[in-house]
Amino acid sequence: MLLTLVVLTAALSPLLGVPVFGTFLGRDADFALMALQMLSAAWAEGVFWPRWLMDTNYGLGGTTYYSYPPLAHWAAAALAWITGLSPAPALGLAMGLWRLLTVGTAFLWLRRHVPAGAALAGAAFGALLPYTALVDPWMRFAYGKTAAISLLPLLLLALDRMVEGRRAQGIAGAALAYAALALTNLPVCCLAAHLRPLYAWGLGGRRGALRCLLAGGLGAALAGAFLLPAVGLLRHANSASLFNPSWAENLLFYSPPNSRLLIIWGSTLLAAGLGLALLRDAATWPRLRAPGLLRALAVLLLGSLVLTCVVSLPLWLALPQLTAVEHPFRSNALLSTAVAGIAALACAVRPRPRALLFTGFGLALLPPAFLAGVVGLGHPAWPKFLLAEQRLNFARDFSGAYSWEHVPAEAAASGWVAITTRYPDPWARPALPPGTERLPNGFRVPRAEAPVVFPQFYFPAWQAWDALGPLPLRSTQEGFLELAPDRSATSVEVRILPTLWEQIGWIVSLLTVAGLLLLRLPVLRLRTAAPLQERLRRVSDGVVGGPQDQRR
């Protein structure tokens, strides 16, 4: 029954499509929609990972996939390619599938600890919590974060195996889970990096926490192809926005909330209250003190709740990497996962199916009630749901589709951050020289004897050359890309190419892959040799006595 409720609520996303931006509906939907459309277009041109999107910021380009993890958008682009859907319905379908995947991954994790029925009940209950079922997929349309929530149970599963293993066993799997999370959503990964050691400590004490820290470091190295360019090019990528001071405005009980935060904070307190009530059913004091899943989930629940509240203010002031999370309420991702695990343990220890079902049914009513309220009480002239083509055109002309965080630093210093928040902009755009050919990741200019300005923002990844060698590029006063040839040049190519940071990142990732494979070799040998040794022992003991078996 709980799983049916999850399927029905998740089906709202593909059925109703991608919501139009509003105060209470689809806040980040336009960005996700246009990013997917541009990524799909890049795939059609043969570019799998277009770190620079030439069509964003109204066609002036931006650093989107230098700082934004691409994995969730790759999945949506693959879904669009397989199904033939346009970006809007493909994104709605992908959102629904990620929400269903959350139940599947949580079930795999919890099945190691409780019977299948209890594991499924806990996984479905966690997926019905308001932050997971309402705030992220509808109110905020946090597509990448919804995908990251579905991967969190896999990280917990990997940590379970790592804590149970000896020596290096399980570290490779945990590192892979951390890397997948880093490639999906950086704020959730950052929060996991701070809270998962607490979970590992709850499972296996200090040894578990230390092994978790080691796995996190290896996971960061494994994701080096993304993380190193993101960090190395930070000063060129409008880095001030990555350490946004708005986190202080989002701490629970710290500042007067707006109506949107009241809904989010209410969801936080409701989930925490349900988790504590279920913990009372599942826990006894001796079990909470002993290492194990119950203690680990209790620590994770309380740690996630503390990070959203004003009591954690010293941590936010002392740990600058936390400010990159920007919104403390994002720790609800880990809070919801903890509540799912506690619900499964409560069902296994003291089954209360009716109470859990009635609570789940009440939670499942929140998303449709919220959507009905927004549609019925919202401004009558504001469109709420549009057909696919209308939805894409709406996003293309809306400033919310182009994140000012992805305007390069040189252009931001020239004033483009303020300009891209409204449309149209007051500055004239440079026109391409006659005969210039647009390439998948740049331009080809037939002849250049004087400076040529392109309708793209300047970024260090741009490079220019002709048959005689490289040509200099620079930023104009307005932040545009300018070719400044020091000689007459013909058939000039101006392209976005991998920077030194990207090359170093790929080297680090490949070396880490090789190291983890070497780490896994002894385990693979043992797994291969153990069945053969057992077979030989049984033959020698006469357990397997047939002539054919003896010959084998």
XYZ file of C-alpha atoms in Angstrom, residues 64-457:
394
model
C 27.464 25.543 -16.438
C 29.110 22.100 -16.446
C 32.430 23.355 -15.135
C 30.787 23.833 -11.735
C 27.484 21.933 -12.036
C 27.619 18.108 -11.769
C 26.423 16.472 -14.996
C 25.352 12.936 -13.984
C 21.646 13.605 -13.406
C 21.421 15.602 -16.649
C 23.231 12.817 -18.530
C 20.524 10.424 -17.313
C 17.736 12.755 -18.497
C 19.447 13.303 -21.869
C 19.822 9.530 -22.297
C 16.142 9.082 -21.441
C 15.174 11.731 -24.005
C 17.364 10.043 -26.629
C 15.924 6.569 -25.930
C 12.264 7.642 -25.799
C 12.409 10.378 -28.432
C 10.726 12.802 -26.024
C 11.343 16.538 -26.109
C 13.124 18.092 -23.088
C 10.037 19.017 -21.032
C 8.305 15.596 -20.963
C 11.668 13.825 -20.703
C 12.556 15.894 -17.629
C 9.168 15.212 -16.025
C 9.551 11.489 -16.653
C 13.120 11.509 -15.308
C 11.962 13.254 -12.132
C 9.340 10.561 -11.551
C 11.840 7.749 -12.193
C 14.400 9.192 -9.758
C 11.717 9.250 -7.076
C 10.899 5.595 -7.709
C 14.599 4.750 -7.709
C 14.802 6.223 -4.192
C 12.528 3.420 -2.999
C 14.573 0.767 -4.828
C 17.948 1.862 -3.495
C 16.599 2.291 0.054
C 15.123 -1.213 -0.135
C 18.489 -2.682 -1.201
C 20.190 -0.950 1.716
C 17.598 -1.842 4.372
C 17.171 -5.437 3.182
C 20.600 -6.171 4.677
C 19.246 -5.377 8.139
C 15.519 -6.222 8.278
C 13.040 -8.559 6.521
C 11.896 -7.627 3.034
C 8.461 -6.371 4.117
C 9.855 -4.035 6.726
C 12.553 -2.827 4.304
C 9.984 -1.998 1.636
C 7.694 -0.256 4.135
C 10.552 1.908 5.445
C 11.815 2.775 1.946
C 8.332 3.767 0.746
C 7.596 5.736 3.916
C 10.813 7.743 3.491
C 9.870 8.551 -0.124
C 6.514 9.971 1.060
C 8.015 12.488 3.486
C 7.069 16.050 2.444
C 10.580 17.269 1.658
C 11.229 14.295 -0.627
C 7.773 14.142 -2.212
C 6.784 17.805 -2.309
C 9.493 20.399 -1.650
C 12.238 19.111 -3.950
C 10.230 17.717 -6.915
C 7.514 20.413 -7.016
C 8.073 23.489 -4.917
C 11.765 23.848 -5.817
C 12.013 21.381 -8.728
C 15.507 20.506 -7.490
C 16.167 17.934 -10.188
C 19.819 17.192 -9.380
C 19.099 16.984 -5.666
C 16.211 14.570 -6.226
C 18.624 12.352 -8.148
C 21.191 12.626 -5.348
C 18.605 11.557 -2.741
C 18.058 8.359 -4.706
C 21.809 7.621 -4.537
C 22.215 8.279 -0.796
C 21.037 4.771 0.243
C 23.701 3.279 -2.042
C 26.325 5.223 -0.104
C 24.904 3.875 3.159
C 24.926 0.360 1.725
C 28.569 0.784 0.720
C 29.450 2.107 4.184
C 27.701 -0.884 5.768
C 29.860 -3.258 3.755
C 32.983 -1.225 4.399
C 32.502 -1.244 8.181
C 31.831 -4.989 8.153
C 34.873 -5.739 5.978
C 38.463 -6.248 6.997
C 41.439 -4.180 5.930
C 40.608 -2.577 2.568
C 37.359 -4.476 1.934
C 34.460 -2.209 1.002
C 36.531 0.950 0.621
C 36.383 0.831 -3.189
C 32.583 0.583 -3.177
C 32.238 3.470 -0.720
C 34.636 5.595 -2.791
C 32.590 4.871 -5.920
C 29.384 5.892 -4.118
C 30.971 9.150 -2.951
C 32.176 9.897 -6.494
C 28.710 9.243 -7.954
C 27.233 11.634 -5.394
C 29.825 14.315 -6.243
C 28.932 13.984 -9.929
C 25.221 14.359 -9.131
C 24.862 17.160 -6.562
C 27.712 18.931 -4.762
C 25.730 20.361 -1.801
C 24.339 16.923 -0.906
C 27.804 15.421 -1.342
C 29.297 18.082 0.939
C 26.671 17.404 3.602
C 27.238 13.660 3.266
C 30.974 14.166 3.684
C 30.292 15.818 7.059
C 27.494 13.538 8.309
C 28.390 10.101 6.937
C 31.406 9.702 9.254
C 28.890 10.015 12.108
C 26.850 7.228 10.545
C 29.971 5.077 10.117
C 30.917 5.779 13.754
C 27.459 4.634 14.835
C 27.963 1.402 12.923
C 31.530 0.561 13.849
C 32.967 3.123 16.229
C 36.133 5.088 15.570
C 37.484 2.558 13.084
C 34.346 2.911 10.960
C 34.590 6.708 10.973
C 38.262 6.668 9.932
C 37.593 4.222 7.096
C 34.695 6.439 5.986
C 37.022 9.452 5.819
C 39.492 7.426 3.746
C 36.727 6.350 1.366
C 35.574 9.966 1.048
C 39.070 11.098 0.066
C 39.326 8.341 -2.540
C 35.861 9.251 -3.825
C 36.964 12.863 -4.289
C 40.027 11.672 -6.215
C 37.826 9.373 -8.295
C 35.660 12.367 -9.225
C 38.775 14.455 -9.928
C 37.861 14.845 -13.613
C 35.005 17.064 -12.418
C 36.170 18.388 -9.046
C 39.664 19.565 -9.998
C 38.535 21.822 -12.883
C 35.664 23.099 -10.714
C 38.093 24.097 -7.962
C 41.054 25.072 -10.156
C 39.002 27.419 -12.350
C 37.047 28.844 -9.426
C 38.472 32.350 -9.715
C 37.419 32.502 -13.381
C 33.937 31.134 -12.744
C 32.245 33.815 -10.647
C 33.380 32.047 -7.489
C 31.816 34.478 -5.038
C 28.433 32.886 -5.664
C 29.719 29.484 -4.547
C 30.256 30.847 -1.030
C 26.963 32.659 -0.792
C 26.202 34.225 2.608
C 22.490 33.426 2.219
C 22.973 30.262 4.305
C 22.483 32.416 7.425
C 19.022 33.434 6.219
C 18.012 29.768 5.912
C 18.915 28.531 9.406
C 15.871 27.376 11.335
C 15.028 29.739 14.270
C 17.780 32.199 13.237
C 15.990 34.797 11.129
C 12.355 35.703 10.331
C 11.219 33.247 7.629
C 9.290 33.943 4.469
C 6.288 31.876 3.432
C 8.428 29.526 1.321
C 10.785 28.783 4.208
C 7.857 28.134 6.525
C 6.782 25.255 4.282
C 10.323 23.865 4.108
C 10.933 24.193 7.845
C 7.534 22.660 8.575
C 8.527 19.693 6.418
C 11.793 19.406 8.351
C 10.138 19.403 11.760
C 7.442 16.955 10.631
C 10.025 14.476 9.308
C 12.156 14.819 12.439
C 9.118 14.304 14.676
C 8.072 11.181 12.791
C 11.628 9.872 12.949
C 11.841 10.384 16.708
C 8.433 8.762 17.248
C 9.483 5.722 15.199
C 12.831 5.641 16.984
C 10.955 5.297 20.275
C 9.213 2.211 18.866
C 12.421 0.656 17.564
C 14.917 1.568 20.281
C 15.913 0.649 23.754
C 18.726 2.384 25.596
C 21.119 -0.609 25.471
C 20.554 -0.954 21.713
C 21.193 2.746 21.171
C 24.483 2.570 23.056
C 25.755 -0.480 21.156
C 27.348 -0.091 17.701
C 24.913 -0.947 14.959
C 22.366 0.408 12.508
C 20.032 1.783 15.179
C 22.717 3.952 16.743
C 23.982 4.996 13.305
C 20.512 6.119 12.179
C 19.838 7.949 15.435
C 23.095 9.885 15.076
C 22.357 10.633 11.410
C 18.836 11.838 12.242
C 19.993 14.184 14.997
C 23.033 15.386 13.024
C 20.897 16.239 9.982
C 18.370 18.088 12.140
C 21.076 20.039 13.992
C 22.605 21.265 10.711
C 19.323 22.934 9.771
C 18.951 24.764 13.105
C 20.540 27.805 14.706
C 22.379 25.571 17.207
C 24.758 24.639 14.378
C 25.693 28.282 13.736
C 29.259 27.798 15.134
C 29.833 25.042 12.572
C 28.698 27.238 9.695
C 31.015 29.985 10.889
C 33.991 27.686 11.473
C 33.746 25.446 8.395
C 33.868 27.554 5.210
C 33.210 24.514 3.015
C 29.704 24.304 4.534
C 28.796 27.720 3.154
C 29.028 26.255 -0.355
C 25.897 24.269 0.570
C 24.116 27.672 0.590
C 20.846 26.289 2.057
C 21.116 24.405 5.382
C 17.695 22.859 4.788
C 19.328 20.701 2.115
C 20.371 18.354 4.921
C 16.749 17.143 4.737
C 18.065 14.742 2.106
C 19.963 12.857 4.796
C 17.218 13.389 7.364
C 14.655 11.694 5.095
C 17.004 8.765 4.485
C 17.506 8.337 8.234
C 13.734 8.367 8.842
C 13.285 5.672 6.166
C 15.783 3.429 7.961
C 14.224 4.046 11.385
C 10.767 3.259 9.977
C 12.048 -0.076 8.652
C 13.582 -0.952 12.028
C 10.374 0.020 13.811
C 8.348 -2.245 11.523
C 10.742 -5.123 12.117
C 10.819 -4.749 15.903
C 7.243 -3.718 16.654
C 5.013 -3.950 13.572
C 2.342 -1.247 13.429
C 1.153 -1.437 9.798
C -2.087 0.508 10.290
C -0.431 3.478 11.981
C 2.332 3.572 9.373
C -0.168 3.224 6.532
C -2.446 5.986 7.831
C 0.534 8.300 8.304
C 1.810 7.474 4.806
C -1.633 8.090 3.339
C -1.733 11.515 4.994
C 1.738 12.344 3.634
C 0.707 11.213 0.147
C -2.175 13.717 0.158
C 0.167 16.683 0.668
C 1.575 16.994 -2.914
C -1.807 16.944 -4.736
C -3.328 19.234 -2.095
C -0.412 21.647 -2.475
C -0.648 21.622 -6.282
C -4.411 22.124 -6.169
C -3.937 25.073 -3.818
C -1.271 26.696 -6.015
C -3.371 26.280 -9.161
C -6.656 27.297 -7.544
C -5.438 30.200 -5.397
C -2.581 31.474 -7.536
C -2.727 34.488 -9.817
C -5.222 33.647 -12.586
C -3.033 35.195 -15.313
C -0.001 33.075 -14.374
C 0.246 29.817 -16.332
C 0.806 26.768 -14.133
C 1.248 23.899 -16.609
C 2.081 24.228 -20.307
C 2.404 21.906 -23.270
C 5.938 20.727 -24.066
C 6.780 23.235 -26.805
C 5.155 26.148 -24.968
C 7.038 25.174 -21.819
C 10.391 25.184 -23.624
C 9.708 28.571 -25.216
C 8.708 29.997 -21.846
C 11.981 28.815 -20.278
C 14.094 30.056 -23.191
C 12.915 33.650 -22.654
C 12.942 33.598 -18.861
C 15.901 34.873 -16.846
C 15.526 32.125 -14.238
C 16.723 29.595 -16.827
C 20.201 31.146 -16.844
C 21.975 30.991 -13.526
C 24.050 34.073 -12.743
C 26.433 31.716 -10.949
C 27.509 30.450 -14.384
C 28.495 33.871 -15.741
C 32.336 33.941 -15.920
C 34.159 36.161 -13.439
C 35.373 38.629 -16.108
C 31.819 39.136 -17.396
C 30.430 39.353 -13.863
C 32.925 42.104 -13.065
C 31.665 43.972 -16.139
C 28.118 44.008 -14.797
C 26.554 41.049 -16.563
C 25.367 39.369 -13.356
C 22.838 42.139 -12.780
C 21.895 42.297 -16.448
C 21.174 38.576 -16.900
C 18.568 38.705 -14.118
C 16.270 40.646 -16.421
C 15.476 40.516 -20.120
C 16.194 42.030 -22.586
C 19.644 43.312 -21.684
C 20.574 46.911 -22.576
C 23.921 46.147 -24.200
C 24.422 45.526 -27.874
C 25.818 42.128 -28.726
C 28.712 41.789 -31.140
C 27.868 40.358 -34.543
C 29.861 37.542 -36.086
C 32.135 38.511 -38.997
C 30.797 37.609 -42.449
C 31.486 33.997 -43.378
C 32.066 32.822 -39.788
C 31.006 29.206 -39.286
C 29.474 28.051 -36.006
C 31.097 24.869 -34.673
C 29.858 22.557 -31.879
C 32.272 24.159 -29.405
C 33.382 27.357 -31.120
C 33.754 29.208 -34.429
C 35.758 29.123 -37.651
C 36.670 32.562 -39.020
C 37.748 32.716 -42.691
C 40.125 35.653 -42.188
C 41.277 37.831 -39.277
C 43.614 40.799 -39.683
C 42.111 43.036 -36.977
C 40.548 42.280 -33.586
C 37.343 40.216 -33.809
C 34.766 40.197 -30.974
C 32.484 37.149 -30.603
C 29.031 36.948 -28.991
C 30.446 34.783 -26.188
C 31.785 35.555 -22.734
